[in-house]
Amino acid sequence: MLALEWLKNAHGIMEKLEATQLENIKKAATAMADSIEAGRWVHTFGCGHATIPVEEMYPRIGSFVGFHPLCELPLTFFTQIIGQMGIHQFLFLERTEGYGQAIMKNYDFDSKDCIWIFSHTGINAVNIDMALEAKKCGMKVIVYGSAGETGDKASRHSSGKNLFQLADIIVDSCVPLVDASVPLKNHFDKVGPLSTLSFVTMVWMTITTVAEILADRGVHLYIHPSHNVPGDTTAHERLDAAIAEYQKKVKIL
């Protein structure tokens, strides 16, 4: 079964992450913990399927206040495929220089913030725009993607830099550039991509490390609780507290 071949490839990615990326994840988590402890934000961004890790981390059961998603609907919602907000428009926007600058104009950033960008290839203009604008604000730029495969590749941006070349901290997703991993009989293209699995794995490796660092520093975390467990009579109170803390903090933006 090809299911087992994909599963073997997925296990291989997780093993590579454990073997090679723990130190980089700790560096990234420390920078994020510094921002949250300072009362500021870890801004998170991705486009296309790289929005999935952003949507996974907050709001999410088991995560906590401190992560601010910068999700743009035209870069996220392209599942109509054709017509309004279709794939052709999405591909145009993610490669259009200046769009990221327009996104960043909406917020009041601070040098104590950091930005966490997900991109498999790191070559598209919108991600590079976001990184360049973040650096102008003095923010640390943290990039997760296929750095080992694409770290030296030419970008689609007039700066000549790709996203990995702009990053202060990089965590390599360990995913091959082609992403899809399973050959299919009588077909040129493979099936079974791995980048989303790697991104989500890295998200929770990172966020649990951020939580550990902050707890060791004595920082109280407003954790998003499960409100579906029978007998837990205070879950909604804890949820309300987390949302209230988010509401209070987001006003600074």
mmCIF file of C-alpha atoms in Angstrom, residues 29-148:
data_model
loop_
_atom_site.group_PDB
_atom_site.id
_atom_site.type_symbol
_atom_site.label_atom_id
_atom_site.label_comp_id
_atom_site.label_asym_id
_atom_site.label_seq_id
_atom_site.Cartn_x
_atom_site.Cartn_y
_atom_site.Cartn_z
ATOM 1 C CA ALA A 29 11.324 29.281 21.287
ATOM 2 C CA THR A 30 13.589 31.438 23.450
ATOM 3 C CA ALA A 31 13.076 34.463 21.178
ATOM 4 C CA MET A 32 9.327 33.889 21.257
ATOM 5 C CA ALA A 33 9.328 33.513 25.055
ATOM 6 C CA ASP A 34 11.207 36.809 25.356
ATOM 7 C CA SER A 35 8.509 38.577 23.324
ATOM 8 C CA ILE A 36 5.635 37.082 25.295
ATOM 9 C CA GLU A 37 7.292 37.744 28.658
ATOM 10 C CA ALA A 38 7.733 41.392 27.605
ATOM 11 C CA GLY A 39 3.964 41.637 27.084
ATOM 12 C CA ARG A 40 4.330 41.668 23.308
ATOM 13 C CA TRP A 41 3.472 39.306 20.477
ATOM 14 C CA VAL A 42 4.755 36.500 18.306
ATOM 15 C CA HIS A 43 3.180 37.387 14.949
ATOM 16 C CA THR A 44 2.585 34.369 12.729
ATOM 17 C CA PHE A 45 2.261 34.323 8.963
ATOM 18 C CA GLY A 46 2.030 31.958 6.050
ATOM 19 C CA CYS A 47 0.171 31.800 2.758
ATOM 20 C CA GLY A 48 -1.385 28.926 0.889
ATOM 21 C CA HIS A 49 -1.002 25.683 2.796
ATOM 22 C CA ALA A 50 1.566 27.416 4.996
ATOM 23 C CA THR A 51 -1.374 29.088 6.748
ATOM 24 C CA ILE A 52 -2.294 25.698 8.213
ATOM 25 C CA PRO A 53 0.373 25.855 10.962
ATOM 26 C CA VAL A 54 -0.727 29.426 11.729
ATOM 27 C CA GLU A 55 -4.345 28.311 12.099
ATOM 28 C CA GLU A 56 -3.259 25.306 14.157
ATOM 29 C CA MET A 57 -1.503 27.228 16.921
ATOM 30 C CA TYR A 58 -3.984 29.813 18.215
ATOM 31 C CA PRO A 59 -6.822 29.810 19.049
ATOM 32 C CA ARG A 60 -6.340 26.137 19.802
ATOM 33 C CA ILE A 61 -6.851 23.848 22.768
ATOM 34 C CA GLY A 62 -3.494 23.509 24.502
ATOM 35 C CA SER A 63 -2.012 26.726 23.163
ATOM 36 C CA PHE A 64 -1.893 30.055 24.953
ATOM 37 C CA VAL A 65 -2.128 33.805 24.476
ATOM 38 C CA GLY A 66 0.928 35.348 22.853
ATOM 39 C CA PHE A 67 0.612 34.215 19.215
ATOM 40 C CA HIS A 68 -1.020 36.694 16.832
ATOM 41 C CA PRO A 69 -2.105 35.284 13.444
ATOM 42 C CA LEU A 70 -1.650 37.524 10.419
ATOM 43 C CA CYS A 71 -3.979 35.547 8.154
ATOM 44 C CA GLU A 72 -5.092 37.220 4.943
ATOM 45 C CA LEU A 73 -8.244 35.704 3.451
ATOM 46 C CA PRO A 74 -7.107 35.986 -0.203
ATOM 47 C CA LEU A 75 -3.941 34.054 0.737
ATOM 48 C CA THR A 76 -5.849 31.466 2.756
ATOM 49 C CA PHE A 77 -9.224 30.846 1.159
ATOM 50 C CA PHE A 78 -8.615 29.544 -2.333
ATOM 51 C CA THR A 79 -10.566 26.299 -2.101
ATOM 52 C CA GLN A 80 -13.144 27.513 -4.614
ATOM 53 C CA ILE A 81 -10.329 26.606 -7.052
ATOM 54 C CA ILE A 82 -11.782 28.666 -9.935
ATOM 55 C CA GLY A 83 -13.863 31.834 -10.112
ATOM 56 C CA GLN A 84 -13.759 34.308 -7.213
ATOM 57 C CA MET A 85 -10.736 33.849 -4.928
ATOM 58 C CA GLY A 86 -9.435 31.011 -7.070
ATOM 59 C CA ILE A 87 -5.978 29.515 -7.362
ATOM 60 C CA HIS A 88 -4.854 31.817 -10.193
ATOM 61 C CA GLN A 89 -5.536 34.905 -8.070
ATOM 62 C CA PHE A 90 -3.820 33.364 -5.049
ATOM 63 C CA LEU A 91 -0.675 32.542 -7.033
ATOM 64 C CA PHE A 92 -0.615 36.075 -8.426
ATOM 65 C CA LEU A 93 -0.964 37.679 -4.981
ATOM 66 C CA GLU A 94 1.688 35.610 -3.210
ATOM 67 C CA ARG A 95 4.182 36.570 -5.922
ATOM 68 C CA THR A 96 3.223 40.260 -6.027
ATOM 69 C CA GLU A 97 5.766 42.581 -4.453
ATOM 70 C CA GLY A 98 4.285 45.217 -2.162
ATOM 71 C CA TYR A 99 1.352 43.143 -0.930
ATOM 72 C CA GLY A 100 3.197 42.169 2.246
ATOM 73 C CA GLN A 101 4.006 45.817 2.915
ATOM 74 C CA ALA A 102 0.304 46.645 2.664
ATOM 75 C CA ILE A 103 -0.517 43.901 5.180
ATOM 76 C CA MET A 104 2.040 45.178 7.669
ATOM 77 C CA LYS A 105 0.670 48.748 7.532
ATOM 78 C CA ASN A 106 -2.384 47.587 9.497
ATOM 79 C CA TYR A 107 -0.531 46.994 12.769
ATOM 80 C CA ASP A 108 1.517 48.843 15.378
ATOM 81 C CA PHE A 109 4.551 46.605 15.739
ATOM 82 C CA ASP A 110 7.317 46.866 18.339
ATOM 83 C CA SER A 111 10.972 45.857 18.407
ATOM 84 C CA LYS A 112 10.140 43.456 21.261
ATOM 85 C CA ASP A 113 7.820 41.537 18.934
ATOM 86 C CA CYS A 114 9.021 38.751 16.677
ATOM 87 C CA ILE A 115 7.517 37.340 13.512
ATOM 88 C CA TRP A 116 7.249 33.624 12.755
ATOM 89 C CA ILE A 117 6.919 32.928 9.023
ATOM 90 C CA PHE A 118 6.170 29.571 7.427
ATOM 91 C CA SER A 119 7.215 29.001 3.821
ATOM 92 C CA HIS A 120 8.253 25.778 2.141
ATOM 93 C CA THR A 121 10.453 27.416 -0.518
ATOM 94 C CA GLY A 122 10.991 30.948 0.829
ATOM 95 C CA ILE A 123 11.093 32.498 -2.648
ATOM 96 C CA ASN A 124 7.727 34.256 -2.990
ATOM 97 C CA ALA A 125 7.467 38.031 -2.670
ATOM 98 C CA VAL A 126 4.750 38.344 -0.027
ATOM 99 C CA ASN A 127 6.757 36.425 2.574
ATOM 100 C CA ILE A 128 9.897 38.391 1.777
ATOM 101 C CA ASP A 129 7.968 41.669 2.049
ATOM 102 C CA MET A 130 6.762 40.629 5.504
ATOM 103 C CA ALA A 131 10.279 39.774 6.649
ATOM 104 C CA LEU A 132 11.772 43.022 5.326
ATOM 105 C CA GLU A 133 9.084 45.139 7.001
ATOM 106 C CA ALA A 134 9.531 43.229 10.275
ATOM 107 C CA LYS A 135 13.265 43.908 10.221
ATOM 108 C CA LYS A 136 12.603 47.633 9.700
ATOM 109 C CA CYS A 137 10.615 47.506 12.964
ATOM 110 C CA GLY A 138 13.511 45.804 14.754
ATOM 111 C CA MET A 139 11.714 42.485 15.102
ATOM 112 C CA LYS A 140 13.466 39.142 15.019
ATOM 113 C CA VAL A 141 12.477 37.147 11.948
ATOM 114 C CA ILE A 142 11.986 33.422 12.540
ATOM 115 C CA VAL A 143 11.505 31.258 9.453
ATOM 116 C CA TYR A 144 10.408 27.628 9.236
ATOM 117 C CA GLY A 145 10.713 25.908 5.883
ATOM 118 C CA SER A 146 12.785 23.698 3.621
ATOM 119 C CA ALA A 147 15.993 25.647 4.223
ATOM 120 C CA GLY A 148 18.367 22.811 3.369
#
